């Protein structure tokens, strides 16, 4: 009752009292883990799930919860193993199969992920969330045609979900159907005119799809009215302002630099945001701002993994020594080796004559 009422502290105290009376009860340890996880006490929660499994290695709930917690902390291989173990306990449970598929996709193992999604769909062919999750995976693997097919299937199945339509709009942008994407997002905005996620996605259509940076900036600013602390939206606005040539270009660059410094001062920046901020500081010769990004190796590893060679090249602006130069060349070689391997795996097929 306390947990249902949202009294997490009270629920935690009650469960701890019960554990004092029944210290080997796996269900109680699992429940305590759930309560602690909701309080964002991740490591103690994980310890509770592990304790539950010590007392009952066939406790399905604890096994699934352990996998969810491992996945949340970024330990994808351990999470995948936990989900596999959960599937041995309940081989016909589509939820464990779905979670395994999502985790495998997050590790970049496309073949294993698609096989796991197929298993999940065989177990629950009318589960729209499985189609939606597979659409996300296909999108991240840049298989946009397949992603669109999956999200259309998800949207056709109840219940109706707004996030599925947002994903459809994003996919439409990536396959060049920009007006269709705009129509999708504008329809969503009629229901909620200030939705920051939709406004951000709409801004991306104008920025990346149509090159209309005035419209992009307008939508990013509207999104920030609802989500003023969003690093993702602020970073996008910075990058778009830096490349804006309409009206007063110098004013756009000045605003971008001001916003970029505001973001950097907050700390704990997502790696995906740093690329745009780096470009701003290079453009304005703000080397103090560049220095705040810290470990260059961490950034270069990320850009190699993301195939973002432009951001990698921008690290030339931070070269101070021969060692820095050699490090940059080594990371560029890693990226080049990836591209060679990709080209071999996907050879160009000559057009029929």
Tab-separated table of C-alpha atoms in Angstrom:
chain	number	residue	atom	x	y	z
A	1	UNK	CA	0.000	0.000	0.000
A	2	UNK	CA	2.835	2.417	0.843
A	3	UNK	CA	4.526	1.694	-2.488
A	4	UNK	CA	1.301	2.239	-4.423
A	5	UNK	CA	0.775	5.523	-2.575
A	6	UNK	CA	4.230	6.700	-3.621
A	7	UNK	CA	5.666	6.649	-0.092
A	8	UNK	CA	9.000	5.089	-1.077
A	9	UNK	CA	10.743	5.816	2.227
A	10	UNK	CA	7.879	4.300	4.179
A	11	UNK	CA	7.752	1.282	1.878
A	12	UNK	CA	11.513	0.789	2.231
A	13	UNK	CA	11.291	0.842	6.036
A	14	UNK	CA	8.400	-1.651	6.037
A	15	UNK	CA	10.204	-4.068	3.711
A	16	UNK	CA	13.423	-3.857	5.736
A	17	UNK	CA	11.437	-4.759	8.863
A	18	UNK	CA	9.971	-7.744	7.023
A	19	UNK	CA	13.455	-8.837	5.918
A	20	UNK	CA	14.606	-8.724	9.540
A	21	UNK	CA	11.903	-11.306	10.275
A	22	UNK	CA	12.426	-13.339	7.072
A	23	UNK	CA	16.017	-12.685	5.965
A	24	UNK	CA	16.051	-15.461	3.338
A	25	UNK	CA	12.854	-14.464	1.532
A	26	UNK	CA	13.836	-13.723	-2.117
A	27	UNK	CA	10.581	-11.917	-2.850
A	28	UNK	CA	11.304	-9.384	-0.099
A	29	UNK	CA	14.838	-8.738	-1.350
A	30	UNK	CA	13.500	-8.297	-4.877
A	31	UNK	CA	10.838	-5.865	-3.639
A	32	UNK	CA	13.421	-3.875	-1.710
A	33	UNK	CA	15.505	-3.661	-4.869
A	34	UNK	CA	12.526	-2.281	-6.799
A	35	UNK	CA	11.926	0.361	-4.108
A	36	UNK	CA	15.592	1.389	-3.994
A	37	UNK	CA	15.775	1.578	-7.804
A	38	UNK	CA	12.805	3.943	-7.834
A	39	UNK	CA	14.754	6.114	-5.400
A	40	UNK	CA	17.708	6.037	-7.841
A	41	UNK	CA	19.830	4.011	-5.430
A	42	UNK	CA	21.086	1.869	-8.279
A	43	UNK	CA	23.982	-0.064	-6.734
A	44	UNK	CA	22.086	-1.005	-3.547
A	45	UNK	CA	19.133	-2.059	-5.721
A	46	UNK	CA	21.374	-4.294	-7.805
A	47	UNK	CA	22.756	-5.881	-4.644
A	48	UNK	CA	19.184	-6.665	-3.549
A	49	UNK	CA	18.356	-8.402	-6.828
A	50	UNK	CA	21.571	-10.412	-6.603
A	51	UNK	CA	20.708	-11.371	-3.008
A	52	UNK	CA	17.258	-12.526	-4.093
A	53	UNK	CA	18.858	-14.748	-6.736
A	54	UNK	CA	21.231	-16.240	-4.168
A	55	UNK	CA	18.221	-17.420	-2.209
A	56	UNK	CA	16.290	-18.485	-5.303
A	57	UNK	CA	18.226	-18.704	-8.565
A	58	UNK	CA	14.938	-19.310	-10.415
A	59	UNK	CA	13.325	-16.042	-9.275
A	60	UNK	CA	12.231	-14.616	-12.615
A	61	UNK	CA	11.360	-11.125	-11.350
A	62	UNK	CA	14.739	-10.637	-9.688
A	63	UNK	CA	16.540	-11.877	-12.806
A	64	UNK	CA	14.643	-9.464	-15.040
A	65	UNK	CA	15.094	-6.576	-12.601
A	66	UNK	CA	18.807	-7.285	-12.380
A	67	UNK	CA	19.042	-7.120	-16.169
A	68	UNK	CA	17.141	-3.829	-16.266
A	69	UNK	CA	19.462	-2.326	-13.671
A	70	UNK	CA	22.604	-3.547	-15.428
A	71	UNK	CA	21.323	-2.141	-18.705
A	72	UNK	CA	20.622	1.213	-17.059
A	73	UNK	CA	24.165	1.400	-15.671
A	74	UNK	CA	25.597	0.713	-19.120
A	75	UNK	CA	26.758	-2.862	-18.520
A	76	UNK	CA	25.071	-4.187	-21.650
A	77	UNK	CA	26.852	-7.579	-21.810
A	78	UNK	CA	25.843	-8.384	-18.228
A	79	UNK	CA	22.285	-7.208	-18.909
A	80	UNK	CA	22.057	-9.418	-22.001
A	81	UNK	CA	23.209	-12.397	-19.963
A	82	UNK	CA	20.589	-11.672	-17.283
A	83	UNK	CA	17.840	-11.517	-19.907
A	84	UNK	CA	19.050	-14.778	-21.429
A	85	UNK	CA	18.888	-16.336	-17.980
A	86	UNK	CA	15.359	-14.963	-17.522
A	87	UNK	CA	14.387	-16.608	-20.810
A	88	UNK	CA	15.625	-19.958	-19.559
A	89	UNK	CA	13.219	-19.532	-16.643
A	90	UNK	CA	10.303	-18.434	-18.849
A	91	UNK	CA	11.097	-19.375	-22.464
A	92	UNK	CA	7.732	-18.119	-23.726
A	93	UNK	CA	7.886	-14.686	-22.100
A	94	UNK	CA	7.999	-12.004	-24.829
A	95	UNK	CA	9.116	-9.273	-22.405
A	96	UNK	CA	12.453	-10.912	-21.649
A	97	UNK	CA	12.962	-11.557	-25.360
A	98	UNK	CA	12.127	-7.919	-26.161
A	99	UNK	CA	14.532	-6.581	-23.544
A	100	UNK	CA	17.274	-8.903	-24.750
A	101	UNK	CA	16.750	-7.701	-28.315
A	102	UNK	CA	16.917	-4.030	-27.295
A	103	UNK	CA	20.101	-4.616	-25.317
A	104	UNK	CA	21.792	-6.513	-28.140
A	105	UNK	CA	20.886	-3.679	-30.496
A	106	UNK	CA	22.473	-1.203	-28.090
A	107	UNK	CA	25.709	-3.213	-28.208
A	108	UNK	CA	25.721	-2.934	-32.005
A	109	UNK	CA	25.110	-6.639	-32.670
A	110	UNK	CA	22.523	-6.242	-35.404
A	111	UNK	CA	22.219	-9.904	-36.359
A	112	UNK	CA	21.700	-11.124	-32.791
A	113	UNK	CA	19.307	-8.261	-32.050
A	114	UNK	CA	17.116	-8.992	-35.073
A	115	UNK	CA	16.999	-12.685	-34.174
A	116	UNK	CA	15.887	-11.791	-30.635
A	117	UNK	CA	13.238	-9.393	-31.950
A	118	UNK	CA	11.943	-12.140	-34.227
A	119	UNK	CA	11.667	-14.488	-31.248
A	120	UNK	CA	9.779	-11.842	-29.281
A	121	UNK	CA	7.339	-11.301	-32.153
A	122	UNK	CA	6.728	-15.026	-32.543
A	123	UNK	CA	5.741	-15.050	-28.864
A	124	UNK	CA	3.612	-11.859	-29.072
A	125	UNK	CA	2.777	-10.977	-32.693
A	126	UNK	CA	0.266	-8.296	-31.671
A	127	UNK	CA	2.626	-6.451	-29.331
A	128	UNK	CA	3.155	-3.047	-30.916
A	129	UNK	CA	5.996	-2.134	-28.568
A	130	UNK	CA	8.176	-4.898	-29.987
A	131	UNK	CA	7.695	-3.492	-33.480
A	132	UNK	CA	8.445	0.006	-32.160
A	133	UNK	CA	11.613	-1.143	-30.405
A	134	UNK	CA	12.751	-2.931	-33.536
A	135	UNK	CA	12.048	0.254	-35.492
A	136	UNK	CA	14.355	2.150	-33.111
A	137	UNK	CA	17.056	-0.468	-33.632
A	138	UNK	CA	16.643	-0.370	-37.419
A	139	UNK	CA	16.796	3.445	-37.279
A	140	UNK	CA	20.041	3.352	-35.288
A	141	UNK	CA	21.471	0.816	-37.755
A	142	UNK	CA	20.498	3.303	-40.547
A	143	UNK	CA	18.055	0.805	-42.038
A	144	UNK	CA	15.417	3.450	-42.514
A	145	UNK	CA	13.103	1.607	-44.925
A	146	UNK	CA	12.852	-1.303	-42.505
A	147	UNK	CA	12.407	1.102	-39.593
A	148	UNK	CA	9.479	2.763	-41.340
A	149	UNK	CA	7.786	-0.600	-41.975
A	150	UNK	CA	8.119	-1.535	-38.312
A	151	UNK	CA	6.869	1.756	-36.905
A	152	UNK	CA	3.877	1.643	-39.266
A	153	UNK	CA	3.040	-1.793	-37.837
A	154	UNK	CA	3.412	-0.453	-34.294
A	155	UNK	CA	1.115	2.502	-34.998
A	156	UNK	CA	-1.505	0.177	-36.479
A	157	UNK	CA	-1.704	-1.788	-33.225
A	158	UNK	CA	-3.361	-0.515	-30.034
A	159	UNK	CA	-2.798	1.366	-27.847
A	160	UNK	CA	-2.084	4.588	-29.753
A	161	UNK	CA	1.210	6.120	-28.629
A	162	UNK	CA	2.521	9.573	-29.344
A	163	UNK	CA	6.181	8.524	-29.256
A	164	UNK	CA	5.548	6.080	-32.103
A	165	UNK	CA	4.325	8.910	-34.306
A	166	UNK	CA	7.324	11.045	-33.332
A	167	UNK	CA	9.621	8.239	-34.435
A	168	UNK	CA	7.728	7.935	-37.724
A	169	UNK	CA	8.345	11.633	-38.344
A	170	UNK	CA	12.053	11.223	-37.627
A	171	UNK	CA	12.296	8.291	-40.026
A	172	UNK	CA	10.467	10.220	-42.739
A	173	UNK	CA	13.090	12.959	-42.420
A	174	UNK	CA	15.935	10.497	-42.769
A	175	UNK	CA	14.529	9.012	-45.993
A	176	UNK	CA	14.063	12.469	-47.512
A	177	UNK	CA	10.283	12.758	-47.141
A	178	UNK	CA	10.628	16.147	-45.486
A	179	UNK	CA	7.146	17.497	-46.136
A	180	UNK	CA	5.596	14.297	-44.796
A	181	UNK	CA	7.758	14.625	-41.671
A	182	UNK	CA	6.682	18.235	-41.224
A	183	UNK	CA	3.039	17.191	-41.613
A	184	UNK	CA	3.462	14.482	-38.964
A	185	UNK	CA	5.034	16.869	-36.467
A	186	UNK	CA	2.551	19.677	-37.135
A	187	UNK	CA	-0.331	17.258	-36.523
A	188	UNK	CA	1.233	16.315	-33.173
A	189	UNK	CA	1.686	19.990	-32.283
A	190	UNK	CA	-2.011	20.625	-32.793
A	191	UNK	CA	-2.600	18.367	-29.775
A	192	UNK	CA	0.256	19.863	-27.729
A	193	UNK	CA	1.667	23.074	-29.274
A	194	UNK	CA	4.585	23.304	-26.855
A	195	UNK	CA	5.835	19.700	-26.942
A	196	UNK	CA	9.642	20.194	-26.834
A	197	UNK	CA	10.455	16.800	-28.338
A	198	UNK	CA	8.263	17.452	-31.365
A	199	UNK	CA	9.489	21.036	-31.772
A	200	UNK	CA	13.080	19.807	-31.589
A	201	UNK	CA	12.403	17.120	-34.198
A	202	UNK	CA	10.665	19.671	-36.424
A	203	UNK	CA	13.657	21.976	-36.070
A	204	UNK	CA	15.879	19.130	-37.230
A	205	UNK	CA	13.799	18.715	-40.392
A	206	UNK	CA	14.362	22.359	-41.267
A	207	UNK	CA	18.047	22.263	-40.276
A	208	UNK	CA	19.223	18.994	-41.785
A	209	UNK	CA	16.545	18.292	-44.368
A	210	UNK	CA	15.685	21.660	-45.889
A	211	UNK	CA	18.575	23.879	-44.793
A	212	UNK	CA	16.126	26.514	-43.516
A	213	UNK	CA	18.025	27.623	-40.422
A	214	UNK	CA	15.644	30.478	-39.606
A	215	UNK	CA	12.801	27.987	-39.188
A	216	UNK	CA	15.111	25.561	-37.385
A	217	UNK	CA	16.181	28.217	-34.875
A	218	UNK	CA	12.583	29.336	-34.318
A	219	UNK	CA	11.523	25.786	-33.472
A	220	UNK	CA	14.528	25.141	-31.218
A	221	UNK	CA	13.746	28.343	-29.299
A	222	UNK	CA	10.109	27.310	-28.883
A	223	UNK	CA	11.271	23.914	-27.602
A	224	UNK	CA	13.532	25.618	-25.063
A	225	UNK	CA	10.587	27.543	-23.626
A	226	UNK	CA	9.237	24.206	-22.327
A	227	UNK	CA	12.602	22.517	-21.724
A	228	UNK	CA	15.083	25.330	-20.910
A	229	UNK	CA	17.679	22.975	-19.402
A	230	UNK	CA	17.834	20.512	-22.288
A	231	UNK	CA	21.485	20.152	-23.310
A	232	UNK	CA	20.429	18.443	-26.540
A	233	UNK	CA	18.193	21.310	-27.663
A	234	UNK	CA	20.623	24.010	-26.526
A	235	UNK	CA	23.443	22.264	-28.351
A	236	UNK	CA	21.386	22.012	-31.532
A	237	UNK	CA	20.485	25.705	-31.367
A	238	UNK	CA	24.169	26.577	-30.896
A	239	UNK	CA	25.194	24.554	-33.926
A	240	UNK	CA	22.408	25.944	-36.068
A	241	UNK	CA	23.147	29.545	-35.064
A	242	UNK	CA	26.815	29.079	-35.932
A	243	UNK	CA	25.861	28.257	-39.525
A	244	UNK	CA	23.039	30.802	-39.891
A	245	UNK	CA	23.685	33.349	-42.631
A	246	UNK	CA	20.373	35.231	-42.577
A	247	UNK	CA	20.060	38.707	-40.981
A	248	UNK	CA	23.077	39.454	-38.723
A	249	UNK	CA	25.554	36.569	-38.941
A	250	UNK	CA	27.853	38.043	-36.285
A	251	UNK	CA	24.956	38.285	-33.833
A	252	UNK	CA	24.136	34.618	-34.420
A	253	UNK	CA	27.742	33.606	-33.720
A	254	UNK	CA	27.835	35.747	-30.579
A	255	UNK	CA	24.608	34.157	-29.321
A	256	UNK	CA	25.948	30.684	-30.105
A	257	UNK	CA	29.119	31.378	-28.123
A	258	UNK	CA	27.143	32.714	-25.175
A	259	UNK	CA	24.861	29.666	-25.100
A	260	UNK	CA	27.808	27.309	-25.534
A	261	UNK	CA	29.601	28.784	-22.524
A	262	UNK	CA	26.397	28.509	-20.520
A	263	UNK	CA	26.218	24.818	-21.366
A	264	UNK	CA	29.861	24.083	-20.635
A	265	UNK	CA	29.675	25.760	-17.231
A	266	UNK	CA	26.956	23.289	-16.242
A	267	UNK	CA	29.302	20.338	-16.732
A	268	UNK	CA	28.426	16.665	-17.397
A	269	UNK	CA	27.719	17.345	-21.049
A	270	UNK	CA	26.457	14.508	-23.252
A	271	UNK	CA	29.143	13.566	-25.762
A	272	UNK	CA	26.681	14.081	-28.621
A	273	UNK	CA	26.415	17.792	-27.752
A	274	UNK	CA	30.134	18.552	-27.579
A	275	UNK	CA	30.641	18.424	-31.345
A	276	UNK	CA	28.583	21.559	-32.016
A	277	UNK	CA	30.114	23.384	-29.044
A	278	UNK	CA	33.628	22.526	-30.214
A	279	UNK	CA	32.874	24.073	-33.617
A	280	UNK	CA	31.697	27.271	-31.954
A	281	UNK	CA	34.784	27.642	-29.783
A	282	UNK	CA	37.044	26.974	-32.764
A	283	UNK	CA	35.191	29.569	-34.847
A	284	UNK	CA	35.505	32.193	-32.111
A	285	UNK	CA	39.081	31.197	-31.090
A	286	UNK	CA	37.796	30.481	-27.586
A	287	UNK	CA	40.577	28.094	-26.584
A	288	UNK	CA	39.675	28.324	-22.911
A	289	UNK	CA	36.243	26.967	-23.824
A	290	UNK	CA	37.829	24.123	-25.802
A	291	UNK	CA	40.015	23.189	-22.859
A	292	UNK	CA	36.941	22.613	-20.691
A	293	UNK	CA	35.984	19.533	-22.701
A	294	UNK	CA	38.759	17.611	-21.005
A	295	UNK	CA	40.004	14.246	-22.218
A	296	UNK	CA	40.465	14.388	-25.988
A	297	UNK	CA	40.857	10.618	-26.266
A	298	UNK	CA	37.367	10.118	-24.845
A	299	UNK	CA	35.933	12.475	-27.483
A	300	UNK	CA	37.885	10.976	-30.359
A	301	UNK	CA	36.851	7.441	-29.399
A	302	UNK	CA	33.235	8.600	-29.437
A	303	UNK	CA	33.517	10.272	-32.839
A	304	UNK	CA	35.225	7.242	-34.354
A	305	UNK	CA	32.457	5.023	-32.973
A	306	UNK	CA	29.839	7.458	-34.330
A	307	UNK	CA	31.540	7.699	-37.753
A	308	UNK	CA	31.667	11.484	-37.288
A	309	UNK	CA	34.917	12.222	-39.086
A	310	UNK	CA	34.179	15.952	-39.324
A	311	UNK	CA	34.185	16.318	-35.546
A	312	UNK	CA	37.341	14.213	-35.434
A	313	UNK	CA	39.071	16.556	-37.885
A	314	UNK	CA	38.084	19.521	-35.741
A	315	UNK	CA	40.412	18.174	-33.068
A	316	UNK	CA	43.199	19.697	-35.191
A	317	UNK	CA	42.280	22.914	-33.398
A	318	UNK	CA	43.390	21.380	-30.103
A	319	UNK	CA	46.731	19.990	-31.269
A	320	UNK	CA	49.560	21.356	-29.131
A	321	UNK	CA	52.306	18.762	-29.491
A	322	UNK	CA	53.639	16.009	-31.732
A	323	UNK	CA	52.003	13.487	-29.397
A	324	UNK	CA	48.607	15.180	-29.944
A	325	UNK	CA	49.147	15.046	-33.706
A	326	UNK	CA	50.116	11.377	-33.676
A	327	UNK	CA	47.111	10.537	-31.505
A	328	UNK	CA	44.772	12.244	-33.953
A	329	UNK	CA	46.337	10.360	-36.879
A	330	UNK	CA	45.893	7.060	-35.017
A	331	UNK	CA	42.198	7.709	-34.398
A	332	UNK	CA	41.731	8.783	-38.002
A	333	UNK	CA	43.329	5.490	-39.073
A	334	UNK	CA	40.852	3.610	-36.856
A	335	UNK	CA	37.993	5.423	-38.578
A	336	UNK	CA	39.475	4.677	-42.000
A	337	UNK	CA	39.822	0.986	-41.179
A	338	UNK	CA	36.137	0.940	-40.179
A	339	UNK	CA	35.150	2.504	-43.496
A	340	UNK	CA	37.258	-0.018	-45.452
A	341	UNK	CA	35.606	-2.901	-43.589
A	342	UNK	CA	32.161	-1.384	-44.223
A	343	UNK	CA	32.899	-0.965	-47.919
A	344	UNK	CA	33.945	-4.601	-48.176
A	345	UNK	CA	30.775	-5.726	-46.389
A	346	UNK	CA	28.549	-3.577	-48.632
A	347	UNK	CA	30.135	-3.559	-52.096
A	348	UNK	CA	28.733	-1.211	-54.717
A	349	UNK	CA	26.623	-3.101	-57.218
A	350	UNK	CA	27.202	-1.947	-60.817
A	351	UNK	CA	24.093	-0.537	-62.414
A	352	UNK	CA	22.653	-2.709	-65.196
A	353	UNK	CA	23.439	-1.459	-68.674
